Short mmCIF file of C-alpha atoms in Angstrom, two decimals:
data_model
loop_
_atom_site.label_atom_id
_atom_site.label_comp_id
_atom_site.label_asym_id
_atom_site.label_seq_id
_atom_site.Cartn_x
_atom_site.Cartn_y
_atom_site.Cartn_z
CA UNK A 1 59.81 65.16 78.51
CA UNK A 2 59.54 64.05 82.13
CA UNK A 3 63.12 62.84 82.02
CA UNK A 4 64.31 66.20 80.66
CA UNK A 5 62.31 68.02 83.34
CA UNK A 6 63.86 65.82 86.03
CA UNK A 7 67.34 66.57 84.73
CA UNK A 8 66.61 70.30 84.77
CA UNK A 9 65.23 70.16 88.30
CA UNK A 10 68.18 68.08 89.47
CA UNK A 11 70.64 70.53 87.87
CA UNK A 12 68.81 73.40 89.54
CA UNK A 13 69.01 71.63 92.88
CA UNK A 14 72.75 71.13 92.47
CA UNK A 15 73.20 74.80 91.59
CA UNK A 16 71.11 75.85 94.57
CA UNK A 17 73.13 73.66 96.93
CA UNK A 18 76.36 74.99 95.46
CA UNK A 19 75.23 78.58 95.95
CA UNK A 20 74.27 77.91 99.56
CA UNK A 21 77.77 76.72 100.31
CA UNK A 22 79.16 80.14 99.46
CA UNK A 23 77.83 81.69 102.64
CA UNK A 24 75.42 81.32 105.54
CA UNK A 25 71.65 81.67 105.24
CA UNK A 26 70.85 85.39 105.48
CA UNK A 27 67.26 85.15 104.25
CA UNK A 28 65.89 86.17 107.64
CA UNK A 29 68.20 89.17 108.07
CA UNK A 30 67.11 92.64 107.03
CA UNK A 31 69.35 95.52 106.06
CA UNK A 32 67.35 98.43 104.73
CA UNK A 33 69.73 100.79 102.96
CA UNK A 34 68.75 104.38 102.26
CA UNK A 35 70.70 106.23 99.57
CA UNK A 36 70.88 110.02 99.76
CA UNK A 37 71.78 111.95 96.61
CA UNK A 38 73.76 114.82 98.11
CA UNK A 39 75.41 115.24 94.70
CA UNK A 40 72.12 116.08 93.01
CA UNK A 41 71.07 118.45 95.78
CA UNK A 42 74.40 120.29 95.72
CA UNK A 43 74.46 120.84 91.95
CA UNK A 44 70.84 121.98 92.05
CA UNK A 45 72.03 125.13 93.85
CA UNK A 46 71.21 128.27 91.88
CA UNK A 47 74.50 130.04 91.15
CA UNK A 48 72.63 133.35 91.49
CA UNK A 49 71.54 132.52 95.05
CA UNK A 50 74.27 130.39 96.56
CA UNK A 51 73.61 131.46 100.15
CA UNK A 52 69.97 130.41 99.90
CA UNK A 53 70.98 127.18 98.15
CA UNK A 54 73.39 126.29 100.94
CA UNK A 55 70.70 126.86 103.56
CA UNK A 56 68.36 124.52 101.70
CA UNK A 57 71.17 121.98 101.27
CA UNK A 58 71.89 122.01 105.00
CA UNK A 59 68.22 121.50 105.81
CA UNK A 60 67.91 118.61 103.39
CA UNK A 61 71.18 116.87 104.35
CA UNK A 62 71.96 117.99 107.92
CA UNK A 63 74.09 114.94 108.75
CA UNK A 64 76.49 115.20 105.78
CA UNK A 65 76.50 118.93 105.07
CA UNK A 66 79.24 119.86 107.54
CA UNK A 67 81.39 116.88 106.55
CA UNK A 68 81.26 117.90 102.91
CA UNK A 69 81.81 121.61 103.34
CA UNK A 70 84.58 121.35 105.93
CA UNK A 71 86.35 118.10 105.02
CA UNK A 72 85.82 118.04 101.24
CA UNK A 73 85.66 121.70 100.15
CA UNK A 74 87.70 122.97 103.10
CA UNK A 75 85.39 125.84 104.11
CA UNK A 76 83.27 126.54 107.17
CA UNK A 77 79.98 125.99 105.38
CA UNK A 78 78.46 129.14 106.88
CA UNK A 79 76.25 130.71 104.21
CA UNK A 80 77.41 134.16 105.36
CA UNK A 81 81.09 133.36 104.84
CA UNK A 82 82.58 135.01 101.75
CA UNK A 83 85.09 132.16 101.42
CA UNK A 84 82.31 129.54 101.56
CA UNK A 85 80.32 131.39 98.90
CA UNK A 86 83.33 131.87 96.62
CA UNK A 87 84.60 128.27 96.90
CA UNK A 88 81.09 126.90 96.37
CA UNK A 89 80.62 129.04 93.27
CA UNK A 90 83.98 127.95 91.85
CA UNK A 91 83.26 124.31 92.52
CA UNK A 92 79.79 124.44 90.98
CA UNK A 93 81.20 126.02 87.85
CA UNK A 94 84.31 123.85 87.53
CA UNK A 95 82.76 120.46 88.29
CA UNK A 96 79.38 120.77 86.62
CA UNK A 97 80.58 118.84 83.51
CA UNK A 98 81.85 116.10 85.82
CA UNK A 99 78.51 115.95 87.61
CA UNK A 100 76.65 115.74 84.30
CA UNK A 101 78.73 112.69 83.36
CA UNK A 102 78.20 111.09 86.76
CA UNK A 103 74.46 111.82 86.72
CA UNK A 104 74.17 109.71 83.57
CA UNK A 105 76.19 106.87 85.08
CA UNK A 106 74.24 106.93 88.35
CA UNK A 107 70.80 107.75 87.02
CA UNK A 108 69.64 104.46 88.55
CA UNK A 109 71.08 103.24 91.86
CA UNK A 110 68.85 100.17 92.35
CA UNK A 111 71.64 97.69 91.59
CA UNK A 112 74.00 99.47 93.97
CA UNK A 113 71.35 99.46 96.67
CA UNK A 114 70.67 95.75 96.22
CA UNK A 115 74.38 94.88 96.32
CA UNK A 116 74.91 96.96 99.45
CA UNK A 117 71.86 95.51 101.18
CA UNK A 118 73.08 91.98 100.48
CA UNK A 119 76.56 92.74 101.80
CA UNK A 120 75.19 94.43 104.93
CA UNK A 121 72.99 91.42 105.60
CA UNK A 122 76.17 89.35 105.80
CA UNK A 123 77.75 92.00 108.02
CA UNK A 124 74.76 91.76 110.37
CA UNK A 125 74.95 87.97 110.35
CA UNK A 126 78.50 88.07 111.70
CA UNK A 127 78.22 91.33 113.65
CA UNK A 128 74.54 91.74 114.66
CA UNK A 129 75.05 95.02 116.48
CA UNK A 130 76.56 96.82 113.51
CA UNK A 131 74.42 99.70 112.23
CA UNK A 132 74.72 100.38 108.52
CA UNK A 133 73.40 103.96 108.56
CA UNK A 134 72.79 106.06 105.44
CA UNK A 135 74.64 105.76 102.14
CA UNK A 136 75.44 109.23 100.83
CA UNK A 137 76.52 109.92 97.26
CA UNK A 138 78.46 113.12 96.66
CA UNK A 139 80.67 114.58 93.95
CA UNK A 140 83.87 116.13 95.22
CA UNK A 141 87.22 117.24 93.85
CA UNK A 142 89.11 114.39 92.20
CA UNK A 143 91.45 114.06 95.17
CA UNK A 144 88.55 113.67 97.62
CA UNK A 145 87.98 110.16 99.05
CA UNK A 146 86.17 107.61 96.94
CA UNK A 147 84.64 106.16 100.09
CA UNK A 148 84.60 107.29 103.71
CA UNK A 149 82.90 106.41 106.97
CA UNK A 150 80.85 109.26 108.40
CA UNK A 151 78.87 109.80 111.59
CA UNK A 152 75.71 108.91 109.66
CA UNK A 153 76.98 105.97 107.62
CA UNK A 154 79.11 105.66 104.48
CA UNK A 155 79.73 108.29 101.80
CA UNK A 156 80.86 107.64 98.23
CA UNK A 157 82.77 110.25 96.24
CA UNK A 158 81.36 109.58 92.78
CA UNK A 159 84.25 111.42 91.12
CA UNK A 160 86.22 108.18 91.60
CA UNK A 161 83.62 105.96 89.92
CA UNK A 162 83.20 107.39 86.42
CA UNK A 163 84.64 104.26 84.76
CA UNK A 164 88.22 103.32 83.87
CA UNK A 165 87.86 104.87 80.41
CA UNK A 166 86.82 108.31 81.67
CA UNK A 167 89.14 110.72 79.79
CA UNK A 168 89.78 112.96 82.79
CA UNK A 169 91.53 110.09 84.61
CA UNK A 170 94.08 109.95 81.81
CA UNK A 171 95.13 113.59 82.15
CA UNK A 172 98.73 114.15 83.31
CA UNK A 173 97.59 115.75 86.59
CA UNK A 174 95.31 112.87 87.57
CA UNK A 175 97.74 110.24 86.31
CA UNK A 176 100.25 111.66 88.76
CA UNK A 177 97.72 111.32 91.59
CA UNK A 178 96.16 108.10 90.38
CA UNK A 179 98.35 106.03 88.02
CA UNK A 180 96.61 103.66 85.60
CA UNK A 181 96.94 100.66 87.95
CA UNK A 182 94.80 102.58 90.45
CA UNK A 183 92.41 104.48 88.18
CA UNK A 184 91.45 101.29 86.31
CA UNK A 185 89.49 100.47 89.48
CA UNK A 186 87.55 103.76 89.33
CA UNK A 187 84.26 102.19 88.28
CA UNK A 188 81.02 101.54 90.10
CA UNK A 189 81.59 97.77 90.18
CA UNK A 190 84.06 98.38 93.02
CA UNK A 191 81.70 100.42 95.19
CA UNK A 192 80.32 97.63 97.36
CA UNK A 193 83.77 96.17 98.02
CA UNK A 194 85.05 99.63 98.93
CA UNK A 195 82.09 100.10 101.27
CA UNK A 196 82.86 96.79 102.98
CA UNK A 197 86.49 97.84 103.40
CA UNK A 198 85.19 100.93 105.20
CA UNK A 199 82.99 98.70 107.37
CA UNK A 200 85.97 96.52 108.28
CA UNK A 201 87.98 99.60 109.19
CA UNK A 202 85.06 100.85 111.27
CA UNK A 203 84.77 97.53 113.11
CA UNK A 204 88.51 96.93 113.49
CA UNK A 205 90.69 100.01 112.92
CA UNK A 206 94.02 99.02 111.40
CA UNK A 207 96.70 99.50 114.04
CA UNK A 208 99.35 97.33 112.41
CA UNK A 209 101.67 100.19 111.42
CA UNK A 210 105.09 99.77 112.97
CA UNK A 211 104.79 96.01 113.31
CA UNK A 212 107.08 93.52 111.54
CA UNK A 213 106.37 92.70 107.89
CA UNK A 214 104.82 89.26 108.50
CA UNK A 215 102.51 90.64 111.18
CA UNK A 216 101.32 93.44 108.93
CA UNK A 217 100.75 90.93 106.13
CA UNK A 218 98.60 88.78 108.41
CA UNK A 219 96.70 91.72 109.90
CA UNK A 220 95.84 92.99 106.44
CA UNK A 221 95.05 89.46 105.32
CA UNK A 222 92.42 89.33 108.07
CA UNK A 223 90.68 92.26 106.44
CA UNK A 224 90.41 90.55 103.07
CA UNK A 225 89.18 87.43 104.87
CA UNK A 226 86.31 89.50 106.28
CA UNK A 227 85.55 90.77 102.78
CA UNK A 228 85.19 87.14 101.72
CA UNK A 229 82.61 86.67 104.48
CA UNK A 230 80.72 89.85 103.62
CA UNK A 231 80.81 89.27 99.83
CA UNK A 232 80.96 85.49 99.32
CA UNK A 233 79.51 85.64 95.80
CA UNK A 234 81.72 88.46 94.51
CA UNK A 235 84.81 87.88 92.39
CA UNK A 236 88.21 88.21 94.03
CA UNK A 237 89.17 90.90 91.53
CA UNK A 238 86.73 93.34 93.15
CA UNK A 239 87.88 92.56 96.69
CA UNK A 240 91.63 92.56 96.05
CA UNK A 241 91.80 95.06 93.20
CA UNK A 242 94.00 92.62 91.24
CA UNK A 243 93.36 91.86 87.59
CA UNK A 244 92.25 88.31 86.78
CA UNK A 245 95.66 87.68 85.19
CA UNK A 246 97.36 88.71 88.43
CA UNK A 247 95.05 86.52 90.50
CA UNK A 248 95.68 83.53 88.25
CA UNK A 249 99.43 84.09 88.52
CA UNK A 250 99.27 84.30 92.31
CA UNK A 251 97.30 81.07 92.58
CA UNK A 252 99.63 79.22 90.20
CA UNK A 253 102.79 80.52 91.85
CA UNK A 254 101.80 80.65 95.52
CA UNK A 255 104.69 78.41 96.57
CA UNK A 256 107.22 80.40 94.56
CA UNK A 257 105.95 83.70 96.01
CA UNK A 258 106.31 82.45 99.56
CA UNK A 259 109.73 80.92 98.82
CA UNK A 260 110.91 84.23 97.37
CA UNK A 261 109.80 86.12 100.47
CA UNK A 262 111.44 83.67 102.86
CA UNK A 263 114.73 83.59 100.95
CA UNK A 264 115.04 87.27 100.08
CA UNK A 265 113.49 89.15 102.99
CA UNK A 266 113.52 89.17 106.75
CA UNK A 267 109.86 88.52 107.50
CA UNK A 268 110.32 90.35 110.80
CA UNK A 269 111.74 93.40 109.07
CA UNK A 270 110.62 96.80 110.35
CA UNK A 271 112.04 98.62 107.35
CA UNK A 272 109.42 100.97 105.84
CA UNK A 273 110.91 100.36 102.37
CA UNK A 274 110.59 96.58 102.67
CA UNK A 275 107.09 96.82 104.10
CA UNK A 276 105.98 99.23 101.38
CA UNK A 277 107.33 96.84 98.73
CA UNK A 278 105.00 94.05 99.81
CA UNK A 279 101.91 95.73 101.24
CA UNK A 280 101.90 99.05 99.41
CA UNK A 281 100.06 99.94 96.22
CA UNK A 282 102.02 99.37 93.04
CA UNK A 283 101.72 98.17 89.45
CA UNK A 284 103.72 95.05 90.39
CA UNK A 285 105.94 93.68 93.16
CA UNK A 286 109.63 94.46 92.86
CA UNK A 287 111.65 91.32 92.18
CA UNK A 288 108.68 89.51 90.63
CA UNK A 289 107.43 89.45 87.00
CA UNK A 290 106.18 92.91 86.07
CA UNK A 291 103.60 91.54 83.63
CA UNK A 292 101.98 89.18 86.12
CA UNK A 293 102.62 90.09 89.75
CA UNK A 294 100.35 92.59 91.52
CA UNK A 295 101.41 95.21 94.00
CA UNK A 296 100.38 94.60 97.61
CA UNK A 297 101.15 90.91 97.23
CA UNK A 298 101.83 90.67 100.96
CA UNK A 299 98.15 91.10 101.76
CA UNK A 300 97.27 88.25 99.40
CA UNK A 301 99.78 85.99 101.16
CA UNK A 302 98.40 87.22 104.48
CA UNK A 303 94.91 86.09 103.50
CA UNK A 304 96.28 82.69 102.47
CA UNK A 305 97.82 82.35 105.93
CA UNK A 306 94.48 83.30 107.49
CA UNK A 307 92.69 80.68 105.39
CA UNK A 308 95.18 78.04 106.53
CA UNK A 309 94.69 79.10 110.14
CA UNK A 310 90.91 79.08 109.88
CA UNK A 311 91.05 75.64 108.28
CA UNK A 312 92.47 74.48 111.61
CA UNK A 313 90.00 76.55 113.65
CA UNK A 314 86.71 76.10 111.81
CA UNK A 315 84.54 77.18 114.75
CA UNK A 316 86.42 80.41 115.44
CA UNK A 317 84.15 83.44 115.20
CA UNK A 318 85.32 86.29 112.93
CA UNK A 319 85.55 88.67 115.88
CA UNK A 320 87.85 86.23 117.70
CA UNK A 321 89.98 85.91 114.58
CA UNK A 322 90.38 89.67 114.31
CA UNK A 323 91.53 89.84 117.92
CA UNK A 324 93.99 86.96 117.62
CA UNK A 325 97.64 88.02 117.62
CA UNK A 326 99.27 87.65 114.18
CA UNK A 327 102.24 85.86 115.76
CA UNK A 328 99.86 83.21 117.11
CA UNK A 329 98.17 82.85 113.72
CA UNK A 330 101.53 82.46 111.99
CA UNK A 331 102.70 79.84 114.47
CA UNK A 332 99.52 77.76 114.28
CA UNK A 333 98.97 78.05 110.52
CA UNK A 334 102.45 76.74 109.66
CA UNK A 335 101.96 78.11 106.17
CA UNK A 336 104.26 76.36 103.66
CA UNK A 337 102.66 76.26 100.22
CA UNK A 338 104.22 74.08 97.55
#
């Protein structure tokens, strides 16, 4: 019995040590996340007294109210405006079934809150001055953002998190906006990763547009590298958006992927078509197996280059990495996978 207990304790110790290696100790870091349910407050508006409902909504959610009315619904938000009242009424009526579905999915947000708090603790470890703000949940039109940075924090458009099997996503109109390779990621499991992508953009706005292909690959690879730091225990599929089959194929064929790029493309190309091929969204990468390759494969290669570079610069702080020129990273990394 004692021997069995020892084995269990030893196995637990090994597991604990293994887990600690995934990231730094954040036990002493606090990140209190407050979730505001703007979606519930909005759909609680009485359709017979919309003006009064909007006044109450603005009082309850003063920070997000204007963002939602002006940037999501496209109206002034003034409760005396006929356009505001009409658009609000139409939206309440048209999207109430959507909200009912989402209310069931998000009846409990404890897991989301815990995941976000953990991720923000890592953010604060690497960037102590970063303020997480409030997490706001709203329901907007289907073409509204699934996640956005706001003046008060981060807002999630729940209409993009109903689950990959949600019938509305399969309608011809939405399939045109969001093909299956995109809408399969419309589930709440992706919310924390999407929030961290917004944090990265907030910390380091992407200004790589117009640069050569290899530099854009590396710049975008930096961003996934930060996601690894902020979410060390999360699967790559959530951070990259690739399927597990695509990830496995990339890992197995890393050398072939790089060889294909070097032989078939000018890595310093400025062509928008070439750049879109390798760092744009897509069901696969043109010229590579359709059943296995992901779109946006350039960002995956970019992260591999960053990992090689950081392997040679183990003491480099993340902020220094983000400010290092991609040409320098490429030169030092000397990335040549087999």
